Amino acid sequence: MLMRVAFCFSVFTSLILTTTAHTQTCRCSKYTFPNKEVFATCRDLPHSPSFLHWTYQPATGNLDIAFRHSGIENPTNTWVAWAINPNNNLIQAMPGAQALVAIPAQSCGAVMRGYTCSISSYNTVLEESNISYPYSNLMVTFQNNEVTIFATLTLPKCTTSLVHLWQSGSVSDSVPEVHDMASANLNSKEILHLVSPPT
Ligand SMILES: *[C@@H]1O[C@H](CO)[C@@H](O)[C@H](O)[C@H]1NC(C)=O
């Protein structure tokens, strides 16, 4: 329990004050996926109304994730991305990041679709490209003003932590535009401890 609490980023001080020792302080742990999928761990991400849920097997490197970004008013002109920086560069996390991107679907049916992008530089428009991690089950949903990106990635075996980053912005003529440069945007990155919190 202590571990789970340490994992969660505390958002509301008042929430902490009103919770007792046996209560989770993270919001993500209270979330139920519409498809009832269950993940081993989750984390309320800082600087953004975003949540990462994951199940990880170090022995195989298989990482099942669901990245949720809430507060999306208009999914027809919004992009959302979650990415790993394989260089473990937290300072310049964006160049080289291997991203899962959600953008408005052009076809009827789904509201948004997902694709992959290996981000070559800060000048990217998140053009579709292959990423360095094998992946499967990439899927994007939009529900209750929330975009969720689901995927299974295969990391190098025995990976225990990684640099990840997340972001959203506007789409114009089907092309993702540069995200805001507010400090909240620029700081939407961190080291993620997949297996256990830092000691
Ligand atoms: C991804 O890699 C495959 C196989 O090398 C290639 O055929 C395909 O064009 C690549 N896709 C993109 C979007 O670059």
Coordinates of N, CA, C and O and ligand atoms in Angstrom, one line a residue, residues 116 128-130, ligand 1:
T116 N 2.1 5.6 -35.1 CA 3.4 5.8 -34.4 C 4.3 6.9 -35.1 O 4.1 7.1 -36.3
E128 N 3.8 10.3 -39.6 CA 3.8 8.9 -39.3 C 5.1 8.2 -39.7 O 5.6 8.4 -40.8
S129 N 5.6 7.4 -38.8 CA 6.9 6.7 -39.1 C 7.0 5.5 -38.1 O 6.2 5.4 -37.1
N130 N 7.9 4.6 -38.4 CA 8.0 3.4 -37.6 C 8.8 3.8 -36.3 O 9.6 4.7 -36.3
Ligands
LIG1 C1 7.9 0.9 -41.6 O1 8.8 -0.1 -41.9 C2 8.3 -1.0 -43.0 C3 9.3 -2.1 -43.1 O2 10.6 -1.7 -43.1 C4 8.2 -0.2 -44.2 O3 7.8 -1.0 -45.3 C5 7.2 1.0 -44.0 O4 7.1 1.8 -45.1 C6 7.6 1.8 -42.8 N1 6.5 2.7 -42.5 C7 6.7 4.0 -42.4 C8 5.5 4.8 -42.1 O5 7.8 4.5 -42.5

